[in-house]
XYZ file of N, CA and C in Angstrom:
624
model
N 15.735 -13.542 13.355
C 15.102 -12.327 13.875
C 13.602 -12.528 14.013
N 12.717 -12.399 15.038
C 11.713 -12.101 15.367
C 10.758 -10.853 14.854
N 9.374 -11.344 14.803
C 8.940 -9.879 14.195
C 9.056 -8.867 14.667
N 9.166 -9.255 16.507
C 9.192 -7.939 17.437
C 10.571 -7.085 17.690
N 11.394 -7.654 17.182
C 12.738 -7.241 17.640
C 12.969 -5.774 17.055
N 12.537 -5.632 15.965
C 12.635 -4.138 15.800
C 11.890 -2.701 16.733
N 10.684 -3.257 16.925
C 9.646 -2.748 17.829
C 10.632 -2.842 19.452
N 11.055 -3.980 20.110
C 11.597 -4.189 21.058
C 12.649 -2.592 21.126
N 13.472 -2.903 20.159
C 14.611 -2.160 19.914
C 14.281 -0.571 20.243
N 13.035 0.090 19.842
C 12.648 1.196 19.716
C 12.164 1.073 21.001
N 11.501 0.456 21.935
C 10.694 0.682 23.100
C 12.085 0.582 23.954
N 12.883 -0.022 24.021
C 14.601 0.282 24.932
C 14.836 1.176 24.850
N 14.826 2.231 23.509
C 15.939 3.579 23.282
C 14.792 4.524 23.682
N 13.308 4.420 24.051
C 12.735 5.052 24.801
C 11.087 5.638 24.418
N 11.157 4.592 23.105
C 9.776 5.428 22.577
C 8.822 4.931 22.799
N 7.927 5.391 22.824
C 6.632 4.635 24.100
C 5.546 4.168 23.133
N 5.200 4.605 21.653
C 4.428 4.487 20.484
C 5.681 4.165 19.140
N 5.127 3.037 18.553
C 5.762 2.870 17.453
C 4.942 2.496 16.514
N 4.459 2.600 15.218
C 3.835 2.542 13.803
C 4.734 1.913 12.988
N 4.461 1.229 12.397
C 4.436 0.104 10.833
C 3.787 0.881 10.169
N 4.589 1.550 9.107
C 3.710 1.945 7.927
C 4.043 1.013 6.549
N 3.499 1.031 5.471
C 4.070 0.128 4.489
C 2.491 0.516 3.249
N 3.531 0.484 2.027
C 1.939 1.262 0.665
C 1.515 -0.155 -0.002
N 1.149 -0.009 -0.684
C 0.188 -1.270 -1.804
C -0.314 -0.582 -3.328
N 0.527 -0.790 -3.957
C -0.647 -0.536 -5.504
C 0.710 0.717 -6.251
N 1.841 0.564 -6.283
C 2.625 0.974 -6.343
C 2.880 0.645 -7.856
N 2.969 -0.406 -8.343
C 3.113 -0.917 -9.607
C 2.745 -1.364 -10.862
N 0.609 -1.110 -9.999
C -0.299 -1.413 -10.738
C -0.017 0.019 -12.339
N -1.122 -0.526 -13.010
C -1.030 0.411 -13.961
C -2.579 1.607 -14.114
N -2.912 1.728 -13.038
C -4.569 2.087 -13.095
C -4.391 2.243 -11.204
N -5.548 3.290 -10.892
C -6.255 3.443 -9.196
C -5.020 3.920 -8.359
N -5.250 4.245 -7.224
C -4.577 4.792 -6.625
C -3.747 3.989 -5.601
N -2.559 4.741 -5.601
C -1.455 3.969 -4.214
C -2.215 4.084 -2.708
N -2.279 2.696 -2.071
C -2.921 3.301 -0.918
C -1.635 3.065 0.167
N -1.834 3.408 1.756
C -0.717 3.184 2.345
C -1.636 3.301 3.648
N -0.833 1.928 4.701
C -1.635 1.996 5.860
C -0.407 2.639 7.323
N -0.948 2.673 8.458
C -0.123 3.204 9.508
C -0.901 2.358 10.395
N -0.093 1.508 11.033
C -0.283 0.633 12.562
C 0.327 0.552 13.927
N -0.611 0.863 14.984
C 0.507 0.776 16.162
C -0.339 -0.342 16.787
N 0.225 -1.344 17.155
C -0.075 -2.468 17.440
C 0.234 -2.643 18.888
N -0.653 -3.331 19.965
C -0.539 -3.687 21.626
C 1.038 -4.182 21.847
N 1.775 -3.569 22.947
C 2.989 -4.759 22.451
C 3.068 -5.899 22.875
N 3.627 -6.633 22.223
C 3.840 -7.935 22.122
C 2.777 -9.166 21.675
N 1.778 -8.095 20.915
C 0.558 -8.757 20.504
C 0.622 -9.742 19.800
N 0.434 -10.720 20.192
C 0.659 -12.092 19.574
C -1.089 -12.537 18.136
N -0.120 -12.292 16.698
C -0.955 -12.252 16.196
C -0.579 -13.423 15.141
N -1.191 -15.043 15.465
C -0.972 -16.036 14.482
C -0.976 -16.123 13.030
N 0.177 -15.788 12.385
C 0.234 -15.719 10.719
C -0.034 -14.549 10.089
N 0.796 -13.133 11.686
C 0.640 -12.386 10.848
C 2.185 -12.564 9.533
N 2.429 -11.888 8.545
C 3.560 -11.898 7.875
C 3.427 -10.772 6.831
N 4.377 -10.571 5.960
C 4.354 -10.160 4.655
C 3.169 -10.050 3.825
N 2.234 -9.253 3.528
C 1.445 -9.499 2.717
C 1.399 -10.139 1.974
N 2.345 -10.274 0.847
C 2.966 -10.769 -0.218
C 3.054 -12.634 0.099
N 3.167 -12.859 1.166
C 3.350 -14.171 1.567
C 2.117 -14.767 1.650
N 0.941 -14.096 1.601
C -0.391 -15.014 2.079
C -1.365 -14.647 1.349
N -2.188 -15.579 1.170
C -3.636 -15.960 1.019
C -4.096 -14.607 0.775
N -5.216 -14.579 -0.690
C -5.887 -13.356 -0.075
C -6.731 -13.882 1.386
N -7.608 -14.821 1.108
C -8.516 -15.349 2.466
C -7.556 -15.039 3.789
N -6.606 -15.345 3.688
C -5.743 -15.450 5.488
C -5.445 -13.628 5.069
N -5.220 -12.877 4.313
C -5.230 -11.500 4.414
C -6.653 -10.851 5.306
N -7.657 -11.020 4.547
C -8.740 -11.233 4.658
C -8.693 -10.979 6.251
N -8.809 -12.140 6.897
C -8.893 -13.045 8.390
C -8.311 -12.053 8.885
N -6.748 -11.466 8.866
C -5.742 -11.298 9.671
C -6.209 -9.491 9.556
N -6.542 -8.890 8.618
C -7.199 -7.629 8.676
C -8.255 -6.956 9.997
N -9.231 -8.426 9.706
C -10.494 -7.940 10.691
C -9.517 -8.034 11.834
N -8.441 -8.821 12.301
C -7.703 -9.279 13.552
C -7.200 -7.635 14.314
N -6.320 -6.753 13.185
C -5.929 -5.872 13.223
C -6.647 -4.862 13.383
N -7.363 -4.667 12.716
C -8.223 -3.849 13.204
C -9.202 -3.506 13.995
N -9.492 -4.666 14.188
C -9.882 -4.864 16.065
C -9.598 -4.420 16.683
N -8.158 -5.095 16.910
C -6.652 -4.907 17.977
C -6.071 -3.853 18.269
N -5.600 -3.391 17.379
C -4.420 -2.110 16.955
C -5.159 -1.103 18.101
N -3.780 -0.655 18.729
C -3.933 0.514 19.366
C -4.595 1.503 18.415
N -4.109 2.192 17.124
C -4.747 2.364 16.294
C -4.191 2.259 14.844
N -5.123 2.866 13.762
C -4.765 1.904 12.986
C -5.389 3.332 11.639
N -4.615 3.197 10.706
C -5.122 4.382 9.657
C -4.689 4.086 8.010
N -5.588 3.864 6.866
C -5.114 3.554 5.861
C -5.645 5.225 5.197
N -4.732 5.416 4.194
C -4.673 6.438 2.882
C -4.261 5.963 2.018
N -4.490 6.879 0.970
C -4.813 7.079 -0.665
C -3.918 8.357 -1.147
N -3.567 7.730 -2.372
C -3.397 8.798 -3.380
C -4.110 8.565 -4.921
N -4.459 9.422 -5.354
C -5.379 8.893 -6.537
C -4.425 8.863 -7.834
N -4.945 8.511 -8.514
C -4.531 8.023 -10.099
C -3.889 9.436 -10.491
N -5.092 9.996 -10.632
C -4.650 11.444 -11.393
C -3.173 12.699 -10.479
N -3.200 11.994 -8.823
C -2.315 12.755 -8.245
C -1.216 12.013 -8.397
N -0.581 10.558 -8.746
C 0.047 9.723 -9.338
C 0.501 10.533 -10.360
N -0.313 10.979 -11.395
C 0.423 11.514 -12.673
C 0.832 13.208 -12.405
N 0.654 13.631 -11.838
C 1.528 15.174 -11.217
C 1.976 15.114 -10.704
N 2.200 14.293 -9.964
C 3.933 14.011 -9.717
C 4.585 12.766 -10.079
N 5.108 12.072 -9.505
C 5.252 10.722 -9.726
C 5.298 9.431 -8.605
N 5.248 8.061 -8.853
C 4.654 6.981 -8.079
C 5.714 7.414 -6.463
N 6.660 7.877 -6.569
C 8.228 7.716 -5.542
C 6.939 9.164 -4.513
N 6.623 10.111 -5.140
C 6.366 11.051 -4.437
C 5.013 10.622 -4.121
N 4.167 9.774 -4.836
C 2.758 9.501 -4.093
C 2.919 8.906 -3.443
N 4.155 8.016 -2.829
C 3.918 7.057 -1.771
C 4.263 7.306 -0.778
N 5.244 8.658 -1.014
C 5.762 8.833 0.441
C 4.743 9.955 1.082
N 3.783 10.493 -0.034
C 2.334 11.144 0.348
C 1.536 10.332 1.004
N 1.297 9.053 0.365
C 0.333 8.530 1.150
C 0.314 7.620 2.316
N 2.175 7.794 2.344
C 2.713 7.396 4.069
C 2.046 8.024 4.885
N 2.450 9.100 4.438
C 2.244 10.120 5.297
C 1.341 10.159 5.764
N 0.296 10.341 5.070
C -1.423 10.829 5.167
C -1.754 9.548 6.002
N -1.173 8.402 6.073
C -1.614 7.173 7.188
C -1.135 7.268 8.245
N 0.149 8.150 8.497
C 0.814 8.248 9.559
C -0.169 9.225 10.455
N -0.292 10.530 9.312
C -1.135 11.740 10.603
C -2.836 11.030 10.558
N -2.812 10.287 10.096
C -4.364 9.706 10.727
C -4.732 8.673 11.620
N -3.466 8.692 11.846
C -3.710 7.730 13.331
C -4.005 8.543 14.645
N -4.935 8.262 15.185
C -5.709 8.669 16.761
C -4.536 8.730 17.807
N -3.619 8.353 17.427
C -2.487 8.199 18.639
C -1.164 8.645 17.549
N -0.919 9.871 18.356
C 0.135 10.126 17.333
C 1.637 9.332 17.664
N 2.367 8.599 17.386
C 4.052 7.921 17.205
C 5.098 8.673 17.394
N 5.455 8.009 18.533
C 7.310 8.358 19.026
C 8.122 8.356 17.642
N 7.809 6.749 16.945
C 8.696 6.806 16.017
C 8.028 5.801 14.882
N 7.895 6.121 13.428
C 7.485 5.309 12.629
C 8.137 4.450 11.991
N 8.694 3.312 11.739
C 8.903 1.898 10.992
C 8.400 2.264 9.717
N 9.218 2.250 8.357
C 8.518 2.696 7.507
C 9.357 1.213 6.227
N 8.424 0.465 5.450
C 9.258 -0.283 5.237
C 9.988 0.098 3.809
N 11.162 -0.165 3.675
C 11.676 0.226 1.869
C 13.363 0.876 2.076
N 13.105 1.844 1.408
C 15.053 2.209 1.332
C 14.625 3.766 0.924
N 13.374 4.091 0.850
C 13.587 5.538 0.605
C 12.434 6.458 1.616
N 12.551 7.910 2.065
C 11.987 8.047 2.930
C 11.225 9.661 2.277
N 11.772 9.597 1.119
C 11.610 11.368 0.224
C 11.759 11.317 -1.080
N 10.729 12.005 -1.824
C 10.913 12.053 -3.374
C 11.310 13.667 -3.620
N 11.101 14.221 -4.726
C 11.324 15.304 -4.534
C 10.320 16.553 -4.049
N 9.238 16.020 -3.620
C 8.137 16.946 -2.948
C 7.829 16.603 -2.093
N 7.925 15.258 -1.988
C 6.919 15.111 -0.552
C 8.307 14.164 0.264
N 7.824 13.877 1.645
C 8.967 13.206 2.504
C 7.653 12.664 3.938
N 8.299 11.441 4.356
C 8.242 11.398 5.903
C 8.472 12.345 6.637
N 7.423 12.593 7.512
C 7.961 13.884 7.998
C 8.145 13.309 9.812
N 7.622 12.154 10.159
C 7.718 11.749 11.076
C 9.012 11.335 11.407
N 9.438 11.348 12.899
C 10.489 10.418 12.839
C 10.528 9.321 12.781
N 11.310 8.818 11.868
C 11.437 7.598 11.285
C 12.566 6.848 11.277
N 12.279 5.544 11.184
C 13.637 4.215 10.392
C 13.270 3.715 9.331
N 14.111 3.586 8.412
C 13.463 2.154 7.108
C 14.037 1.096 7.423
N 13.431 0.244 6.760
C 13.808 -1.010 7.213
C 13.331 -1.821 5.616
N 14.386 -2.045 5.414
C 14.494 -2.620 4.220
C 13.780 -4.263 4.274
N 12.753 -4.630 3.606
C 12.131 -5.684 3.547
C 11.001 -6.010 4.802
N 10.908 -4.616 5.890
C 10.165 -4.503 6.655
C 8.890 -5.321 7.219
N 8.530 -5.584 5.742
C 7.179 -6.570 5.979
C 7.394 -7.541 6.995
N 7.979 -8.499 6.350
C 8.686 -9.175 6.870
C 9.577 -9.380 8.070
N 10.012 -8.222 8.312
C 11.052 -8.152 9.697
C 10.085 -7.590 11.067
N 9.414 -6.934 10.624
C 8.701 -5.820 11.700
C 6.997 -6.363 11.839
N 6.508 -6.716 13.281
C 5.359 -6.894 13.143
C 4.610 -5.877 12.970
N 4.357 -4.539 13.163
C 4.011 -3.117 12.561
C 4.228 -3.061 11.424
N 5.340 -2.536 10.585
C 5.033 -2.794 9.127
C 4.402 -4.545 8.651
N 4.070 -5.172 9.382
C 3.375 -6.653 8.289
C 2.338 -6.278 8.737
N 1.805 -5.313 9.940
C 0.524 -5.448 9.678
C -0.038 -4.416 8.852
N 0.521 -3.253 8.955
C 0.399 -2.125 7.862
C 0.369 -2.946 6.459
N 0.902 -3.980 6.000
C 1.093 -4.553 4.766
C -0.107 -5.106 4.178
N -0.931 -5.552 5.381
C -1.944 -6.702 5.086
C -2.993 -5.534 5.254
N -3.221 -4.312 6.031
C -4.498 -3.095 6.120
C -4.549 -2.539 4.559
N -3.199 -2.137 4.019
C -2.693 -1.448 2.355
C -3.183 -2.284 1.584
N -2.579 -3.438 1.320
C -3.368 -4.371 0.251
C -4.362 -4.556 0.218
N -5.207 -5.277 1.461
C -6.308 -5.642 1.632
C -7.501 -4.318 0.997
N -7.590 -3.022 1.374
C -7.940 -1.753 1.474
C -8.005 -1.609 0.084
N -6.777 -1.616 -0.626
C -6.789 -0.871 -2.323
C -7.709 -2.532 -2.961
N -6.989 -3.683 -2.711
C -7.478 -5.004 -3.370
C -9.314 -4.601 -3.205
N -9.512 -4.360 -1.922
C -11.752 -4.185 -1.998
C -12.106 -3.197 -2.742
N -10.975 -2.276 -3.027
C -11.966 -0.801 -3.367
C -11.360 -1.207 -4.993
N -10.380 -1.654 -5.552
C -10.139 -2.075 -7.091
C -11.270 -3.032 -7.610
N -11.983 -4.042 -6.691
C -12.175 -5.531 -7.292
C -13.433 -5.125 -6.836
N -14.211 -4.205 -6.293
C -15.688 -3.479 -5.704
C -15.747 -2.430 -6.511
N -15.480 -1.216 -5.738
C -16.244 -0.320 -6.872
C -15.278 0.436 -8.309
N -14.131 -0.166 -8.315
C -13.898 0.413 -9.931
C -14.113 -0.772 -10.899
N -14.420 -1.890 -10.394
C -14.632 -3.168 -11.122
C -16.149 -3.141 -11.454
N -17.130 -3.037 -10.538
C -18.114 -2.255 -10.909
C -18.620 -1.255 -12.182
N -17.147 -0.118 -11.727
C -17.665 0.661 -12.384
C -17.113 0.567 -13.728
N -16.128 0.152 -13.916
C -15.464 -0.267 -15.259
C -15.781 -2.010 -15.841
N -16.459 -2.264 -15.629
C -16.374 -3.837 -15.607
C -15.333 -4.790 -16.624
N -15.537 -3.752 -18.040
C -14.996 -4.238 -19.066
C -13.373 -3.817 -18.955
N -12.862 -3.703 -18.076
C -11.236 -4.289 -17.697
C -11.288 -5.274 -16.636
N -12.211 -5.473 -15.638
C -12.043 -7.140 -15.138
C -11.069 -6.932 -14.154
N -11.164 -5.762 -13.300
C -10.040 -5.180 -12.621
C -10.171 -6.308 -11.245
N -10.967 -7.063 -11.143
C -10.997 -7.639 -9.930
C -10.173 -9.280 -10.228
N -9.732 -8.993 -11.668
C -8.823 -10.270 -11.604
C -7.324 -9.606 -11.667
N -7.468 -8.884 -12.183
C -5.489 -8.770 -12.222
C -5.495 -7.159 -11.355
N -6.168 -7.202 -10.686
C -5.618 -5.640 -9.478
C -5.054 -4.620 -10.066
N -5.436 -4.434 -11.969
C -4.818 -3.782 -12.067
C -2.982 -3.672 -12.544
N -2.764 -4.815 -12.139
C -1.276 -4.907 -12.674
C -0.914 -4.797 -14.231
N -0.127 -4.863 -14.847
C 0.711 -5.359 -16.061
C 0.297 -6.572 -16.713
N -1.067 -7.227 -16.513
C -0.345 -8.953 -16.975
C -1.710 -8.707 -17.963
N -0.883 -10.102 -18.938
C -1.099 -10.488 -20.257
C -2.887 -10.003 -20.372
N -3.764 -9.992 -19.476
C -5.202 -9.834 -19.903
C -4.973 -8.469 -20.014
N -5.120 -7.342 -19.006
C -4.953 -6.368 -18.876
C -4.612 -5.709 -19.896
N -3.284 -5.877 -20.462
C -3.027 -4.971 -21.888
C -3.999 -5.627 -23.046
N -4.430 -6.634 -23.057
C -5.228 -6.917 -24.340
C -6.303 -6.385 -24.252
N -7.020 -6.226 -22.774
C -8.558 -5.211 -22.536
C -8.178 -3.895 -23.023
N -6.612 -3.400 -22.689
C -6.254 -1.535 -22.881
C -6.151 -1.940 -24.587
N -5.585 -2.873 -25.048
C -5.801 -2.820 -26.245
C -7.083 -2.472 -27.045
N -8.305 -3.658 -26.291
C -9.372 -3.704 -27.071
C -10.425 -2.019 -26.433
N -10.204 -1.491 -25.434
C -10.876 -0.801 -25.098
C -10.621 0.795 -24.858
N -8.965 0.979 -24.878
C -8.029 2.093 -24.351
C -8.412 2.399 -22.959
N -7.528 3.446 -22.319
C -7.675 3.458 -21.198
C -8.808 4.223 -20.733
N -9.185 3.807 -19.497
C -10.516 4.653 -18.683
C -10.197 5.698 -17.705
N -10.774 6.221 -16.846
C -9.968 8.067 -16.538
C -9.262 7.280 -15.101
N -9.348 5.951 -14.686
C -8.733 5.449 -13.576
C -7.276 5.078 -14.406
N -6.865 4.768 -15.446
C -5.234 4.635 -15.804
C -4.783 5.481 -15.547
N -3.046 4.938 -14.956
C -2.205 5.991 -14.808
C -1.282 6.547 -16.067
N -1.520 7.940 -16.109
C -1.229 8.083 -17.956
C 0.686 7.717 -17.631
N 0.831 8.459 -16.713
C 2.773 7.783 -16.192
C 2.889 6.511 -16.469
N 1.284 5.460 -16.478
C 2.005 4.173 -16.442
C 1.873 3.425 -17.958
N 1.328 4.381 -18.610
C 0.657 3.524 -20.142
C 1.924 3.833 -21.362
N 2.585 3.928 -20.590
C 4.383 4.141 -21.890
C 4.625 3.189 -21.865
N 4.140 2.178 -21.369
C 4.802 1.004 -22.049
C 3.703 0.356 -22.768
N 2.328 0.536 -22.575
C 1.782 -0.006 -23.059
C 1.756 0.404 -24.947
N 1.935 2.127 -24.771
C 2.077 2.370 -25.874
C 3.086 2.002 -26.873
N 4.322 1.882 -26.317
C 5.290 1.536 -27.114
C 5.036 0.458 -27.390
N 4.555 -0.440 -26.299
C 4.040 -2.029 -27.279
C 3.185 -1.968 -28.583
N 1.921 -1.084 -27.952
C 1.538 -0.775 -29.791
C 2.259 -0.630 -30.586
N 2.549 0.139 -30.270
C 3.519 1.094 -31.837
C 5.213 0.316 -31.886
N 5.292 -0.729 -31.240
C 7.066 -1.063 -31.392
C 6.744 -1.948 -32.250
C-alpha cells in the first residue's frame, strides 16, 4: 500500500478536501497532548515523509518546515495538563483532534484520523471521519499530521517548560516514564505541569 491510496480512495468517492489528523504526548507523564490537522497538495511528493515514530528527530525537524510550507493548510492544538486531569487522556485527545481539525483555513470533506477510537465519553470527532488504524504509516495526511504533533509538543517540552522547570531535564526524556524521570519526581515531587492522572504509578512505586 502506498501512502496515497487512502487519500486516492476518498478523492474517487467524491471528496474534494481530505485532512490527516494524528496527537503526540499521549503517554508522557507531565504537559499537554498536542494534535495536528493536515491537508496536503495532492499527490505531493514529499521524500521521507513517514511515521513519526520512524525518524530522526533532525529528519522530523527537516520534513516539518517541508509541510508547512506546502500544506494546503495545516493546524496544530493542545490540551493542557490540568484539562488532561478533568477528564481523561481518551477525552483530551479526541479534544485536541478536534481543535486541529476546526483550525484549519480550509475546512475538510473528510478527516483521516489515525487510531481505533473516534469518542471518549465527552468529547468526539465531530467531523466526518475514517480511522485508520496505524494511519501514520498508511496515510500521507495522517504522517504528516504525525511529524507537525510531535515536532510542536517535542519544542514547546524541551524550550519553554525545560526552561522553566530545568530541574526535571524535560528536554531529555519528553517527559515520558523512563528511569531518570521518576528518580527527578522522586528527588523533587511533581511541578504544576504533572499529570496528577499520571503519577499513580509513580506513587505506588513509592509506597509498594
Amino acid at each position: 500500500m502506498e501512502l496515497w491510496d487512502y487519500e486516492r480512495q476518498a478523492w474517487n468517492s467524491g471528496a474534494e478536501t481530505v485532512c490527516g489528523v494524528d496527537e503526540a504526548g499521549a503517554g508522557p507523564l507531565m504537559g499537554p497532548v498536542y494534535a495536528a490537522a493536515v491537508i496536503l497538495p495532492r499527490e505531493l511528493d514529499i521524500p521521507g515523509l513517514n511515521d513519526s515514530k520512524k525518524l530522526t528527530e533532525k529528519k522530523r525537524e527537516a520534513l516539518y518546515e517541508v509541510i508547512t510550507t506546502q500544506a494546503v493548510s495545516w493546524s496544530v492544538a493542545r490540551v493542557e495538563a490540568w484539562e488532561i486531569d478533568e477528564m481523561d487522556i481518551l477525552n483530551a485527545r479526541m479534544l485536541a483532534m478536534q481543535r486541529a481539525i476546526e483550525g484549519l483555513s480550509v475546512r475538510p470533506d473528510t478527516a483521516f484520523i489515525d487510531g481505533n477510537r473516534d469518542h471518549g465519553s465527552r468529547y468526539a470527532i465531530e467531523t466526518p471521519h475514517q480511522l485508520i488504524v496505524g494511519g501514520d504509516g498508511k496515510s500521507a495526511s495522517i504522517a504528516a499530521a504525525s511529524i507537525l504533533a510531535k515536532v510542536s509538543r517535542d519544542r514547546y517540552v524541551s524550550g519553554k517548560l525545560d526552561a522553566k522547570y530545568p530541574q526535571y531535564q524535560f528536554a531529555k526524556h519528553k517527559g515520558y516514564g523512563t528511569k531518570l524521570h521518576y528518580e527527578l519526581l522522586d528527588q523533587y515531587g511533581p511541578c504544576p505541569e504533572h499529570r496528577r492522572s499520571f503519577l499513580k504509578k509513580w506513587e505506588a512505586k513509592r509506597h509498594g
